Coordinates of N, CA, C and O in Angstrom, one line a residue:
M524 N -24.4 -84.3 -61.7 CA -24.9 -84.6 -63.1 C -26.0 -85.8 -62.9 O -26.4 -86.0 -62.1
T525 N -27.1 -85.6 -64.3 CA -28.4 -86.0 -63.9 C -28.4 -87.3 -64.8 O -27.3 -88.0 -64.9
I526 N -29.8 -88.1 -64.5 CA -29.8 -89.2 -65.3 C -30.4 -89.3 -66.5 O -31.0 -90.2 -67.3
E527 N -30.7 -88.1 -66.8 CA -31.4 -87.4 -68.1 C -30.5 -87.2 -69.2 O -29.1 -86.9 -68.6
T528 N -30.7 -87.7 -70.7 CA -29.9 -87.9 -71.5 C -29.9 -86.4 -72.1 O -31.2 -85.7 -72.2
K529 N -29.0 -85.8 -73.2 CA -29.3 -84.7 -73.7 C -30.8 -84.5 -74.4 O -31.2 -83.5 -74.5
R530 N -30.8 -86.0 -75.2 CA -31.8 -86.0 -75.9 C -33.1 -85.7 -75.5 O -33.8 -85.0 -75.8
E531 N -33.1 -86.1 -74.0 CA -34.4 -85.9 -73.1 C -34.8 -84.5 -72.7 O -35.7 -83.8 -72.4
V532 N -33.6 -83.6 -72.5 CA -33.4 -82.1 -71.7 C -33.9 -81.5 -73.2 O -34.5 -80.7 -73.4
Y533 N -33.5 -82.2 -74.5 CA -34.0 -81.2 -75.6 C -35.4 -81.4 -75.8 O -36.3 -80.5 -75.9
E534 N -35.8 -83.1 -75.6 CA -37.6 -83.0 -75.9 C -38.3 -82.3 -75.0 O -39.6 -81.8 -75.3
D535 N -37.7 -82.0 -73.3 CA -38.6 -81.1 -72.5 C -38.9 -79.7 -73.3 O -39.9 -79.3 -73.1
L536 N -37.5 -79.4 -73.9 CA -37.4 -78.2 -74.2 C -38.7 -77.6 -75.2 O -39.5 -77.0 -75.1
V537 N -38.2 -78.9 -75.9 CA -39.5 -78.9 -77.3 C -41.4 -79.0 -77.0 O -41.5 -78.1 -77.6
E538 N -41.1 -79.8 -76.3 CA -42.8 -80.0 -75.6 C -43.3 -78.4 -74.8 O -44.3 -78.1 -74.9
E539 N -42.3 -78.0 -73.9 CA -42.4 -76.8 -73.3 C -43.1 -75.6 -74.6 O -43.7 -74.9 -74.3
L540 N -42.2 -75.5 -75.5 CA -42.1 -74.4 -76.5 C -43.4 -75.0 -77.1 O -44.5 -74.0 -77.5
A541 N -43.7 -76.2 -77.6 CA -44.8 -76.6 -78.2 C -46.4 -75.6 -77.0 O -47.3 -75.4 -77.7
N542 N -46.3 -76.3 -76.1 CA -47.0 -76.2 -75.2 C -47.8 -74.2 -75.2 O -48.5 -74.3 -75.1
A543 N -46.2 -73.3 -75.0 CA -46.3 -72.3 -75.2 C -47.2 -71.3 -76.2 O -47.5 -71.0 -76.2
Y544 N -46.9 -72.3 -77.1 CA -47.4 -72.1 -78.8 C -49.0 -72.3 -78.8 O -49.8 -71.5 -79.1
I545 N -49.2 -73.3 -78.1 CA -50.6 -73.7 -78.0 C -51.5 -72.8 -77.2 O -52.8 -72.5 -77.4
A546 N -50.6 -72.2 -76.0 CA -51.2 -71.6 -75.2 C -51.7 -70.5 -75.7 O -51.3 -69.2 -75.0
L547 N -52.5 -70.0 -77.1 CA -52.6 -68.7 -77.5 C -53.5 -68.1 -76.8 O -54.6 -68.2 -76.3
D548 N -53.2 -66.6 -76.3 CA -54.2 -65.8 -75.7 C -54.6 -64.8 -76.4 O -55.6 -63.7 -75.9
G549 N -55.1 -64.9 -77.8 CA -55.7 -64.4 -78.7 C -54.4 -62.7 -79.2 O -54.9 -62.3 -80.3
E550 N -53.2 -62.6 -78.6 CA -52.6 -62.1 -79.0 C -51.1 -62.0 -79.4 O -50.4 -61.4 -79.7
G551 N -50.5 -63.3 -79.2 CA -49.8 -64.0 -79.4 C -49.6 -65.5 -79.0 O -50.4 -66.0 -79.3
I552 N -48.5 -65.9 -78.5 CA -48.1 -67.2 -78.3 C -48.4 -67.9 -76.9 O -47.5 -68.5 -76.0
G553 N -49.1 -66.7 -76.1 CA -49.1 -67.4 -74.8 C -47.7 -66.7 -74.1 O -47.4 -65.9 -74.2
E554 N -47.4 -67.2 -72.8 CA -46.3 -67.3 -72.2 C -45.0 -67.3 -72.6 O -44.6 -68.1 -73.2
E555 N -44.6 -66.5 -73.2 CA -42.8 -66.6 -73.6 C -42.0 -67.2 -72.1 O -42.4 -67.0 -71.0
L556 N -40.9 -67.7 -72.9 CA -39.8 -68.3 -72.1 C -38.5 -67.2 -71.1 O -38.6 -66.7 -72.0
T557 N -38.9 -67.6 -70.1 CA -38.0 -65.6 -69.7 C -36.5 -66.2 -69.6 O -35.8 -67.4 -70.2
N558 N -35.6 -65.5 -69.7 CA -34.3 -65.9 -69.7 C -33.8 -66.7 -68.4 O -32.9 -67.8 -69.1
E559 N -34.7 -66.7 -67.4 CA -34.1 -67.5 -66.8 C -34.2 -68.8 -67.2 O -33.8 -70.0 -66.5
D560 N -35.5 -69.0 -67.4 CA -36.3 -70.4 -68.1 C -35.2 -71.2 -69.1 O -34.7 -72.4 -69.3
K561 N -34.6 -69.9 -69.9 CA -33.7 -70.2 -70.7 C -32.0 -71.2 -70.4 O -32.0 -72.1 -70.8
Q562 N -31.7 -70.2 -69.3 CA -30.7 -70.3 -68.8 C -30.6 -71.8 -68.1 O -29.7 -72.7 -67.8
A563 N -31.8 -71.9 -67.5 CA -32.1 -73.5 -66.7 C -31.8 -74.0 -67.5 O -31.5 -75.3 -67.4
Y564 N -32.7 -74.4 -68.4 CA -33.1 -75.4 -69.9 C -31.4 -75.4 -70.6 O -30.8 -76.6 -70.6
L565 N -30.3 -74.7 -70.4 CA -28.8 -74.7 -70.7 C -28.0 -75.1 -69.9 O -27.3 -76.0 -70.1
K566 N -28.4 -75.2 -68.7 CA -27.9 -75.8 -67.2 C -28.3 -77.4 -67.3 O -27.4 -77.9 -67.5
D567 N -29.6 -77.3 -67.9 CA -29.8 -78.8 -67.5 C -28.8 -80.0 -68.9 O -28.7 -81.3 -68.6
Y568 N -28.9 -79.0 -69.7 CA -28.9 -79.7 -70.9 C -27.2 -80.2 -71.4 O -26.2 -81.1 -71.3
D569 N -26.5 -79.2 -70.4 CA -25.0 -79.5 -69.9 C -24.8 -80.6 -69.2 O -23.5 -81.1 -69.1
N570 N -25.4 -80.4 -68.4 CA -25.2 -81.6 -67.3 C -25.8 -82.7 -67.2 O -25.5 -83.8 -66.8
A571 N -26.5 -82.9 -68.1 CA -27.4 -84.1 -69.0 C -26.1 -85.1 -69.4 O -25.4 -84.9 -70.2
L572 N -26.4 -86.5 -69.2 CA -25.7 -87.6 -69.9 C -25.6 -87.1 -71.6 O -26.6 -87.5 -72.2
P573 N -24.6 -88.0 -72.0 CA -24.8 -88.1 -73.6 C -25.3 -88.8 -73.7 O -26.5 -90.1 -73.3
D574 N -26.0 -89.0 -75.1 CA -27.3 -89.7 -75.4 C -26.5 -91.0 -76.0 O -27.5 -92.0 -75.9
D575 N -25.6 -91.7 -76.2 CA -25.0 -92.5 -76.5 C -24.2 -93.2 -75.4 O -23.0 -93.3 -75.8
L576 N -24.7 -93.6 -74.4 CA -24.1 -94.1 -73.3 C -23.7 -95.6 -73.7 O -24.5 -96.7 -74.6
P577 N -22.6 -96.2 -73.2 CA -22.3 -97.3 -73.5 C -23.2 -98.5 -72.9 O -24.3 -98.2 -71.4
V578 N -23.7 -99.2 -73.8 CA -24.4 -100.6 -73.0 C -24.2 -102.1 -72.8 O -23.4 -102.2 -73.9
I579 N -23.9 -102.3 -71.4 CA -23.5 -103.2 -70.9 C -24.2 -104.5 -70.3 O -25.3 -104.0 -69.4
P580 N -23.9 -105.5 -70.6 CA -24.8 -106.6 -69.7 C -24.4 -106.5 -67.7 O -23.7 -105.7 -67.7
E581 N -25.7 -106.6 -67.3 CA -25.8 -106.3 -65.9 C -24.5 -107.3 -65.0 O -23.9 -106.5 -64.1
A582 N -24.2 -108.0 -65.4 CA -23.0 -108.7 -64.8 C -21.7 -108.0 -64.9 O -20.9 -108.0 -64.4
V583 N -21.8 -107.4 -66.4 CA -20.3 -106.7 -66.4 C -20.3 -105.7 -65.8 O -19.2 -105.0 -65.3
G584 N -21.2 -104.7 -65.6 CA -21.3 -103.9 -64.8 C -21.1 -103.9 -63.2 O -20.5 -103.5 -62.9
D585 N -21.6 -105.3 -63.0 CA -21.3 -105.2 -61.7 C -19.6 -105.8 -61.5 O -19.0 -105.4 -59.9
I586 N -18.6 -106.4 -62.4 CA -17.1 -106.4 -62.3 C -17.0 -104.6 -62.3 O -16.0 -103.9 -61.8
L587 N -17.3 -104.1 -63.2 CA -16.9 -102.6 -63.3 C -17.3 -102.1 -61.8 O -16.0 -101.4 -61.5
R588 N -18.7 -102.2 -61.5 CA -18.9 -101.4 -59.8 C -17.5 -101.7 -59.0 O -17.3 -101.2 -58.2
S589 N -17.4 -103.2 -58.7 CA -16.5 -103.8 -57.6 C -15.2 -103.4 -58.1 O -14.5 -102.8 -57.2
A590 N -14.8 -103.0 -59.3 CA -13.3 -103.2 -59.7 C -12.9 -101.6 -59.6 O -11.8 -101.1 -59.1
H591 N -13.8 -100.7 -59.8 CA -13.2 -99.2 -60.3 C -13.2 -98.9 -58.6 O -14.0 -99.2 -57.8
G592 N -12.0 -98.0 -58.6 CA -11.6 -97.4 -57.6 C -10.8 -98.1 -56.5 O -9.8 -98.1 -56.1
Q593 N -10.8 -99.8 -56.5 CA -10.4 -100.9 -56.2 C -8.7 -100.8 -57.2 O -7.6 -101.3 -57.0
T594 N -8.7 -101.1 -58.3 CA -7.7 -101.4 -59.0 C -7.8 -101.0 -60.4 O -8.6 -99.7 -60.6
N595 N -7.1 -100.6 -61.3 CA -7.4 -99.8 -62.6 C -7.1 -100.7 -64.1 O -7.6 -101.9 -63.7
F596 N -8.1 -99.9 -64.6 CA -8.5 -100.3 -65.8 C -7.4 -101.5 -66.7 O -8.3 -102.9 -67.2
L597 N -6.4 -101.6 -66.7 CA -5.3 -102.4 -67.5 C -5.3 -104.0 -66.3 O -5.6 -104.8 -66.9
D598 N -5.6 -103.6 -65.6 CA -5.8 -104.8 -64.3 C -7.2 -105.9 -64.3 O -7.2 -106.7 -64.6
V599 N -7.8 -104.8 -64.8 CA -9.1 -105.9 -65.4 C -9.5 -106.2 -66.5 O -9.6 -107.3 -66.5
L600 N -8.8 -105.6 -67.7 CA -8.4 -106.2 -68.8 C -7.6 -107.4 -68.6 O -7.7 -108.6 -69.4
D601 N -6.4 -107.4 -67.9 CA -5.1 -108.5 -67.7 C -6.0 -109.9 -67.2 O -5.8 -110.4 -67.3
T602 N -7.1 -109.5 -65.9 CA -7.2 -110.3 -65.3 C -8.3 -110.9 -66.4 O -8.9 -112.3 -66.3
A603 N -9.3 -110.5 -67.0 CA -10.1 -110.7 -68.0 C -9.4 -111.8 -69.2 O -9.7 -112.7 -69.6
R604 N -8.2 -111.5 -69.5 CA -7.7 -112.3 -70.5 C -6.5 -113.2 -70.3 O -6.4 -114.5 -70.6
N605 N -6.1 -113.3 -68.9 CA -5.5 -114.0 -68.3 C -5.8 -114.9 -67.0 O -4.9 -115.4 -66.5
G606 N -7.2 -114.8 -66.7 CA -7.6 -115.3 -65.5 C -7.5 -116.9 -65.6 O -7.5 -117.5 -66.7
H607 N -7.5 -117.6 -64.4 CA -7.6 -119.2 -64.4 C -9.1 -119.5 -65.5 O -8.6 -120.5 -65.7
T608 N -10.2 -118.7 -65.3 CA -11.5 -119.4 -65.8 C -12.3 -118.1 -66.6 O -12.1 -117.0 -66.0
I609 N -12.3 -118.2 -67.9 CA -12.7 -117.7 -68.5 C -14.5 -117.5 -68.5 O -15.0 -118.0 -69.1
S610 N -15.0 -116.6 -67.7 CA -16.5 -117.2 -67.8 C -17.0 -116.2 -69.1 O -16.4 -115.5 -70.1
K611 N -17.9 -116.1 -69.3 CA -19.0 -115.5 -70.3 C -19.1 -113.9 -69.8 O -18.7 -113.5 -70.9
T612 N -18.8 -113.5 -68.8 CA -18.7 -112.1 -68.6 C -17.3 -111.5 -69.0 O -17.2 -110.5 -69.5
L613 N -16.2 -112.6 -68.8 CA -15.2 -112.0 -69.0 C -15.0 -112.1 -70.3 O -14.2 -111.0 -71.2
A614 N -15.2 -112.8 -70.9 CA -15.0 -112.9 -72.3 C -16.1 -111.9 -73.1 O -15.3 -111.7 -74.2
W615 N -17.3 -111.3 -72.4 CA -17.6 -110.0 -72.8 C -17.0 -109.0 -72.8 O -16.7 -107.9 -74.0
I616 N -16.1 -109.0 -71.6 CA -14.9 -107.7 -71.7 C -14.2 -107.6 -72.6 O -13.7 -106.6 -73.2
I617 N -13.8 -109.1 -73.0 CA -12.4 -109.3 -74.2 C -13.1 -108.5 -75.2 O -12.4 -107.6 -76.1
A618 N -14.1 -109.2 -75.7 CA -14.7 -109.0 -77.2 C -15.6 -107.5 -77.2 O -15.0 -107.2 -78.1
N619 N -15.7 -106.9 -75.9 CA -15.8 -105.6 -76.3 C -15.2 -104.6 -75.6 O -15.8 -103.7 -74.5
Q620 N -13.9 -104.8 -75.8 CA -13.1 -103.6 -75.1 C -13.0 -102.0 -75.0 O -13.4 -101.3 -74.0
N621 N -13.6 -101.9 -76.0 CA -13.8 -100.2 -76.3 C -15.6 -99.7 -75.3 O -15.0 -98.7 -74.7
T622 N -16.3 -100.5 -75.6 CA -17.6 -100.5 -74.8 C -17.6 -100.5 -73.4 O -17.3 -99.3 -72.3
F623 N -16.6 -101.6 -72.7 CA -16.1 -101.2 -71.6 C -15.5 -100.2 -71.1 O -15.4 -99.9 -70.1
A624 N -14.5 -99.9 -71.7 CA -13.9 -98.8 -71.3 C -14.9 -97.3 -71.6 O -14.2 -96.5 -70.8
R625 N -15.3 -97.3 -72.6 CA -16.0 -95.9 -72.0 C -17.2 -95.9 -70.9 O -17.1 -94.9 -70.3
A626 N -17.2 -97.4 -70.5 CA -18.4 -97.2 -69.2 C -17.3 -96.9 -68.0 O -18.0 -96.0 -67.2
W627 N -16.1 -97.6 -67.9 CA -15.2 -97.2 -67.0 C -14.9 -95.6 -66.9 O -14.9 -95.4 -65.9
L628 N -14.2 -95.3 -68.1 CA -13.8 -93.2 -67.8 C -15.1 -93.0 -67.6 O -15.6 -91.7 -67.1
L629 N -16.4 -92.9 -68.6 CA -17.7 -92.0 -68.1 C -18.2 -92.3 -67.0 O -18.6 -91.2 -66.0
G630 N -18.1 -93.9 -66.3 CA -18.3 -94.2 -64.8 C -19.7 -93.9 -64.6 O -20.7 -93.6 -63.8
V631 N -20.6 -93.9 -66.3 CA -22.1 -94.7 -66.5 C -22.3 -95.2 -67.3 O -21.7 -95.1 -68.3
W632 N -23.0 -96.0 -67.0 CA -23.8 -96.9 -68.2 C -25.3 -97.1 -68.3 O -25.9 -96.7 -67.4
R633 N -25.8 -97.9 -69.6 CA -27.2 -98.6 -69.6 C -27.1 -100.0 -68.9 O -26.3 -100.6 -70.5
V634 N -27.8 -100.4 -68.5 CA -27.9 -102.0 -68.6 C -28.3 -102.5 -69.3 O -29.7 -102.0 -70.0
E635 N -27.6 -103.3 -70.3 CA -28.5 -104.4 -71.2 C -29.8 -104.7 -71.4 O -30.6 -104.4 -71.9
E636 N -29.8 -105.1 -70.2 CA -31.5 -106.1 -70.0 C -32.6 -105.4 -69.6 O -33.8 -105.7 -70.1
T637 N -32.4 -104.0 -68.5 CA -33.3 -103.6 -68.3 C -33.4 -102.1 -68.9 O -34.3 -101.5 -68.7
G638 N -32.6 -101.0 -69.3 CA -32.2 -100.2 -70.0 C -32.0 -99.0 -68.8 O -31.8 -97.9 -69.1
E639 N -31.9 -99.6 -68.1 CA -31.6 -99.1 -67.1 C -30.2 -98.0 -66.8 O -29.2 -98.6 -67.1
I640 N -29.9 -97.1 -66.1 CA -28.9 -95.8 -66.5 C -28.4 -96.4 -64.7 O -29.0 -95.9 -64.0
V641 N -26.9 -96.6 -64.9 CA -26.3 -96.8 -63.7 C -24.9 -95.6 -63.8 O -24.4 -95.8 -64.8
K642 N -24.8 -95.1 -62.5 CA -23.8 -93.9 -62.2 C -22.8 -94.4 -61.2 O -23.5 -95.1 -59.8
L643 N -22.0 -94.7 -61.4 CA -20.5 -95.0 -60.4 C -21.0 -94.0 -58.9 O -21.1 -94.5 -57.9
E644 N -20.8 -92.6 -59.2 CA -21.3 -91.9 -58.3 C -22.4 -91.6 -57.2 O -22.3 -91.9 -56.1
D645 N -23.4 -92.3 -57.9 CA -24.7 -92.7 -56.7 C -24.6 -93.4 -56.0 O -25.2 -93.5 -54.9
E646 N -23.3 -94.6 -56.0 CA -23.5 -95.6 -55.7 C -21.9 -95.5 -54.3 O -21.8 -96.2 -53.3
K647 N -21.6 -94.4 -54.1 CA -20.9 -93.5 -53.1 C -21.6 -93.6 -51.9 O -22.5 -92.9 -51.6

């Protein structure tokens, strides 16, 4: 899996096609995309991340990163709800359980403060 979204792969293809069209050679539209090129774009598209990645605060990402693989999702929610002290970060998890769950399941999310894409597999 890459850190490109499906939209970014699509935009690359559109740009490539636009460049091919602009590269008129007097008889056609310049170089055609080969079948190999097409297959490469399809593979990139298949491997790309979804456009609608969950967006979570950096501090929530830190909790997700440290808990993932060491505990299960329900334990994290239980700690957030029943912990001795409820921090702003744990309150965010409680209030945004669906977003947190998507980030947990996908293992990838966008950091709210920076827009950076974080993937759990990159950190192993």
